[in-house]
XYZ file of C-alpha atoms in Angstrom:
288
model
C 53.440 57.819 -127.725
C 52.350 61.281 -126.665
C 55.298 63.690 -126.826
C 54.414 64.941 -123.333
C 55.138 61.458 -122.007
C 58.408 61.097 -123.900
C 59.525 64.555 -122.764
C 57.689 65.317 -119.502
C 57.624 68.945 -118.453
C 58.451 68.285 -114.816
C 57.643 70.647 -111.968
C 55.641 73.686 -113.057
C 56.703 76.898 -111.286
C 53.433 78.574 -112.377
C 51.175 75.843 -110.989
C 49.977 77.942 -108.064
C 48.465 81.396 -108.399
C 51.830 82.887 -107.457
C 55.002 81.747 -109.296
C 57.166 79.508 -107.106
C 60.578 78.325 -108.364
C 62.347 75.127 -107.404
C 64.912 75.384 -104.623
C 68.394 76.117 -105.959
C 71.931 75.340 -104.855
C 74.777 77.875 -104.846
C 76.203 78.680 -108.314
C 78.861 76.265 -109.496
C 77.320 73.187 -107.827
C 76.981 70.242 -110.233
C 73.350 69.105 -110.295
C 71.381 66.900 -112.694
C 67.917 68.358 -113.354
C 65.630 65.449 -114.235
C 62.099 66.174 -115.459
C 59.327 63.664 -114.845
C 55.530 63.743 -115.106
C 54.370 66.564 -112.804
C 57.621 66.564 -110.827
C 61.347 67.304 -111.059
C 64.329 65.755 -109.279
C 67.505 67.750 -108.689
C 70.165 65.056 -108.278
C 73.591 65.407 -106.695
C 75.646 62.974 -108.826
C 78.448 62.837 -106.244
C 76.111 61.754 -103.431
C 73.901 59.799 -105.905
C 70.800 61.186 -104.173
C 68.437 64.104 -104.699
C 69.188 67.465 -103.130
C 65.608 68.550 -103.858
C 62.427 67.387 -105.553
C 59.400 69.442 -106.505
C 55.943 68.101 -107.357
C 52.659 69.759 -108.316
C 49.547 68.134 -106.820
C 46.101 68.853 -108.241
C 43.709 67.474 -105.651
C 40.711 67.813 -107.954
C 42.258 65.596 -110.637
C 43.931 62.864 -108.556
C 43.013 59.374 -109.760
C 43.749 55.834 -108.624
C 45.987 53.590 -110.731
C 47.597 50.243 -110.005
C 50.668 50.776 -107.859
C 53.117 48.474 -109.636
C 56.597 48.180 -108.181
C 58.836 48.769 -111.182
C 61.914 50.354 -109.641
C 64.304 51.378 -112.383
C 67.388 53.459 -113.108
C 66.982 56.637 -115.138
C 68.535 55.940 -118.550
C 69.288 59.641 -119.107
C 72.207 59.625 -116.670
C 74.970 57.094 -115.897
C 74.120 54.278 -113.458
C 77.066 55.236 -111.234
C 75.356 58.565 -110.481
C 72.316 56.783 -109.023
C 71.626 54.815 -105.851
C 70.187 51.643 -107.321
C 69.116 48.173 -106.245
C 72.555 47.170 -104.938
C 72.130 49.432 -101.905
C 68.719 47.980 -100.976
C 69.332 44.269 -101.689
C 69.331 41.726 -98.838
C 68.809 44.182 -95.986
C 66.012 45.991 -94.166
C 66.432 49.370 -95.890
C 63.338 50.783 -97.574
C 63.401 52.490 -100.953
C 61.802 55.630 -99.612
C 59.847 57.609 -102.204
C 60.795 61.298 -102.093
C 57.963 62.446 -104.340
C 55.182 60.341 -102.870
C 53.757 57.847 -105.360
C 50.208 59.248 -105.285
C 51.127 62.929 -105.541
C 51.767 63.364 -109.316
C 49.134 60.776 -110.308
C 46.528 63.123 -111.732
C 45.114 64.159 -115.094
C 44.003 61.726 -117.780
C 44.603 58.016 -117.229
C 47.622 57.765 -119.535
C 49.374 60.704 -117.902
C 48.573 59.445 -114.404
C 49.970 55.985 -115.158
C 53.150 57.517 -116.511
C 53.495 59.673 -113.400
C 53.034 56.591 -111.222
C 55.785 54.795 -113.154
C 58.088 57.815 -112.963
C 57.944 57.865 -109.156
C 59.648 54.456 -109.145
C 62.860 55.859 -110.648
C 65.724 55.286 -108.217
C 66.552 58.977 -108.534
C 63.297 59.568 -106.623
C 64.301 57.308 -103.731
C 66.557 57.399 -100.698
C 67.347 54.731 -98.095
C 64.990 54.913 -95.136
C 64.353 52.908 -91.978
C 62.072 49.959 -92.716
C 60.439 49.946 -89.282
C 56.951 51.406 -89.566
C 55.766 53.500 -86.660
C 53.173 56.175 -85.990
C 55.489 59.028 -86.892
C 56.350 57.427 -90.233
C 52.649 57.217 -91.020
C 52.331 60.882 -90.073
C 55.243 61.828 -92.377
C 53.665 59.947 -95.280
C 50.334 61.705 -94.730
C 51.508 65.316 -94.555
C 50.496 66.049 -98.152
C 46.980 64.736 -97.523
C 46.633 66.962 -94.487
C 47.767 70.077 -96.349
C 45.533 69.231 -99.320
C 42.539 68.970 -97.005
C 43.402 72.367 -95.577
C 43.877 73.860 -99.048
C 40.707 72.336 -100.513
C 38.726 75.544 -100.117
C 41.499 77.468 -101.871
C 41.782 75.700 -105.212
C 42.867 72.280 -103.913
C 46.365 72.665 -105.349
C 49.678 72.418 -103.524
C 53.324 72.137 -104.485
C 55.611 70.004 -102.321
C 59.403 69.953 -102.068
C 61.208 67.016 -100.437
C 64.705 65.545 -100.176
C 67.178 64.001 -97.773
C 69.487 66.209 -95.753
C 72.870 65.403 -97.303
C 75.250 65.812 -94.394
C 79.011 65.225 -94.397
C 78.943 62.912 -91.320
C 76.338 60.569 -92.849
C 77.549 56.942 -92.473
C 78.699 55.108 -95.609
C 77.094 51.833 -96.671
C 77.923 50.040 -99.929
C 79.552 53.187 -101.252
C 76.577 55.457 -100.475
C 76.206 57.867 -97.553
C 72.927 57.060 -95.785
C 70.907 60.193 -94.860
C 69.903 60.580 -91.236
C 67.204 63.173 -91.894
C 64.764 64.361 -94.560
C 62.955 67.628 -95.149
C 59.627 68.550 -96.719
C 57.973 71.881 -97.517
C 54.359 72.217 -98.663
C 53.172 75.413 -100.371
C 49.715 76.677 -101.297
C 47.906 79.951 -101.940
C 44.825 81.680 -100.603
C 42.886 84.379 -102.418
C 40.721 87.137 -101.010
C 38.997 89.951 -102.841
C 42.113 92.065 -102.585
C 45.078 89.722 -103.029
C 46.528 86.252 -103.405
C 48.948 85.097 -100.724
C 51.503 82.282 -100.757
C 51.782 80.079 -97.659
C 54.332 77.388 -96.816
C 55.013 74.929 -94.010
C 58.279 73.101 -93.334
C 58.913 69.701 -91.756
C 61.902 67.536 -90.870
C 61.970 63.748 -90.486
C 64.749 62.499 -88.212
C 65.781 58.841 -88.421
C 69.117 59.119 -86.627
C 69.655 56.422 -83.991
C 68.989 57.404 -80.391
C 72.299 56.296 -78.893
C 75.070 57.898 -76.934
C 78.054 58.885 -79.085
C 80.264 56.032 -77.878
C 77.485 53.493 -78.495
C 76.798 54.959 -81.913
C 80.466 54.645 -82.890
C 80.442 51.015 -81.757
C 77.274 50.199 -83.669
C 78.594 51.816 -86.860
C 81.880 49.963 -86.575
C 80.071 46.643 -86.184
C 77.806 47.433 -89.131
C 80.842 48.073 -91.356
C 82.560 44.908 -90.106
C 79.633 42.667 -90.998
C 78.465 44.574 -94.085
C 75.206 45.662 -92.465
C 73.384 48.970 -92.979
C 74.115 51.657 -90.374
C 71.722 51.807 -87.461
C 68.645 53.961 -88.092
C 66.257 55.147 -85.429
C 62.456 55.355 -85.375
C 60.908 58.152 -87.383
C 60.445 61.451 -85.546
C 58.568 64.165 -87.437
C 58.898 67.862 -86.612
C 57.394 71.090 -87.895
C 60.285 73.539 -88.228
C 60.963 77.075 -89.423
C 61.855 76.902 -93.124
C 64.954 79.014 -92.482
C 66.246 76.043 -90.470
C 65.869 73.842 -93.555
C 67.950 76.408 -95.426
C 70.607 76.066 -92.716
C 70.530 72.260 -92.966
C 70.682 72.045 -96.761
C 72.355 75.187 -98.105
C 69.478 75.546 -100.573
C 67.975 78.861 -101.621
C 64.465 78.685 -100.139
C 63.818 82.404 -99.877
C 60.371 82.430 -101.505
C 59.247 79.618 -99.226
C 60.751 80.988 -96.013
C 59.146 84.372 -96.723
C 55.774 82.575 -96.852
C 56.368 80.393 -93.781
C 53.261 80.036 -91.593
C 55.539 78.929 -88.746
C 58.078 81.760 -89.026
C 59.354 83.068 -85.725
C 60.657 86.466 -84.714
C 64.410 86.930 -85.354
C 65.000 87.419 -81.620
C 63.583 83.954 -80.934
C 65.717 82.392 -83.672
C 68.914 84.021 -82.501
C 68.390 83.304 -78.837
C 67.610 79.592 -78.958
C 69.143 76.341 -80.101
C 67.659 75.144 -83.393
C 66.026 72.043 -81.900
C 64.196 74.080 -79.276
C 62.342 75.809 -82.116
C 61.134 72.516 -83.568
C 57.802 71.019 -82.586
C 57.695 67.229 -82.599
C 54.438 66.008 -84.122
C 52.531 63.035 -82.774
C 49.447 63.575 -84.935
C 48.109 66.059 -87.474
C 46.417 68.108 -84.752
C 49.818 69.576 -83.885
C 50.492 70.925 -87.387
C 50.362 74.704 -87.754
C 48.960 75.857 -91.125
């Protein structure tokens, strides 16, 4: 087998015309860096979920391969550091791809098939609401929208995605279930004088829309009967990337400096975070 498939290089920080590193956690945080074909997963072994993923997408080389459905544990790390099939069995939780299945599937056929297979590693998944609604479809199509926008500028983007790992997340089968996810897409534009990095940040909220007392009751009943915690319908927002930094504790400086949705400091300081978020109902509302 090709050595590149046995030892994939993972996310390439030099993929765009301007170097762009993966997000990083504060020094001293234990993280497993797992390289796959055209993408990397940074796994928090304590939470058993990714704190960040990064994928390079070459829109000019994307190809179609059979989907398959071969979910598997990553043999490079212990099973107890991964959220595997036991969490998803006999319930209505989805194995939500973090790096979208189609995104790294580019290059020659052998490489693309390997990338497709790699996206089915449980390290690249997180529990998500199974109910499909318009906002979920919008969330799943964000990369396509940004690629279309970037097509005249090299047709390459890099995308970073992960759940928001929050302390209050409800526990189910030994795993804390995320209530929100974040995504940042980055691309470059080039003029005669310079090349500029651009980025756009998004948050997916799947927290249940209940009053606090009702939410406590629902969670208690879920624990009593061994059911997953209640999850709400998908709501997708475009947000300032500095707010994703606040939510995650990740170093996203290069991305926040390139944010196309950045707001003046006076606006940030004088308003509640949610008032700065724009809920998206279709791609027409996305600011790029």
